[in-house]
């Protein structure tokens, strides 16, 4: 989780990034992390503040990240419940399907 925050801050040029929470969780039954961030994009300097939830976990196939981002005012809180319901259905297959 810390690496994702560091990379997003430097590579994306995000402004005023704030980690609102960073906690361990299960994603599709695997140990993972949940980040709740707030920031502004460079083009929106001084205006729109975004909030983002990133939930991630490692698997043999690599890292899986499920994310939700929306403007802080109105949209983020309005649609967080829909994101949580969708997140609850996320699954990671143990093996790739045979072709």
XYZ file of C-alpha atoms in Angstrom:
99
model
C 0.000 0.000 0.000
C 2.806 2.422 0.888
C 4.501 1.819 -2.478
C 1.269 2.583 -4.353
C 0.891 5.883 -2.509
C 4.510 6.857 -3.170
C 4.315 5.982 -6.865
C 0.982 7.739 -7.363
C 2.259 10.876 -5.682
C 5.462 11.144 -7.734
C 4.359 9.717 -11.096
C 0.914 11.281 -11.162
C 1.910 14.647 -9.753
C -1.009 14.483 -7.348
C -1.424 17.495 -5.127
C -2.219 17.537 -1.431
C -2.485 13.748 -1.243
C -3.814 12.640 2.101
C -4.077 9.037 3.267
C -7.406 8.962 5.103
C -7.005 5.311 6.089
C -4.716 2.347 5.426
C -5.840 -0.980 6.818
C -5.453 -4.704 6.207
C -8.441 -6.469 4.638
C -9.353 -9.600 2.735
C -9.922 -9.335 -1.002
C -11.503 -12.434 -2.507
C -10.326 -14.380 0.555
C -6.702 -13.204 0.259
C -4.825 -10.978 2.676
C -4.594 -7.487 1.272
C -4.893 -3.773 1.963
C -7.471 -1.025 1.745
C -6.423 2.570 1.143
C -8.728 5.575 1.313
C -7.078 8.614 -0.304
C -7.959 12.234 -0.997
C -6.143 14.454 -3.519
C -6.381 16.941 -6.345
C -5.203 16.315 -9.909
C -2.707 18.801 -11.410
C -5.235 20.087 -13.954
C -7.732 20.684 -11.168
C -5.352 22.550 -8.877
C -7.372 24.499 -6.388
C -10.687 23.054 -7.476
C -12.038 19.488 -7.517
C -10.987 17.257 -4.631
C -11.182 13.524 -5.316
C -11.473 10.616 -2.950
C -10.382 7.126 -3.897
C -10.605 3.682 -2.341
C -8.056 1.098 -3.475
C -8.361 -2.497 -2.319
C -5.571 -4.849 -3.342
C -4.149 -8.328 -2.806
C -1.392 -10.489 -4.248
C -2.017 -13.793 -5.968
C 0.081 -16.163 -8.077
C -1.132 -14.202 -11.143
C 0.116 -10.867 -9.734
C -1.412 -8.015 -7.788
C -5.114 -7.316 -8.095
C -6.434 -3.835 -7.341
C -10.072 -2.831 -7.268
C -10.552 0.925 -7.158
C -13.257 3.555 -6.899
C -12.596 7.264 -7.451
C -15.035 10.162 -7.555
C -15.224 13.876 -6.744
C -15.512 14.391 -2.991
C -18.616 16.546 -3.186
C -21.805 14.586 -3.775
C -20.561 11.693 -5.924
C -18.081 9.884 -3.656
C -20.449 9.335 -0.736
C -23.434 8.753 -3.028
C -21.844 5.818 -4.871
C -19.602 4.257 -2.203
C -22.303 1.740 -1.258
C -22.549 0.523 -4.876
C -18.748 0.090 -4.953
C -18.833 -1.925 -1.702
C -21.523 -4.236 -3.103
C -19.509 -4.753 -6.281
C -16.303 -5.320 -4.309
C -18.010 -8.085 -2.323
C -18.543 -10.039 -5.571
C -14.890 -9.827 -6.696
C -13.213 -13.227 -7.083
C -9.757 -14.379 -8.138
C -9.561 -17.632 -10.070
C -6.795 -19.964 -8.898
C -5.812 -20.915 -12.438
C -6.226 -19.414 -15.874
C -8.855 -21.200 -17.988
C -7.513 -23.802 -20.421
C -7.817 -23.001 -24.096
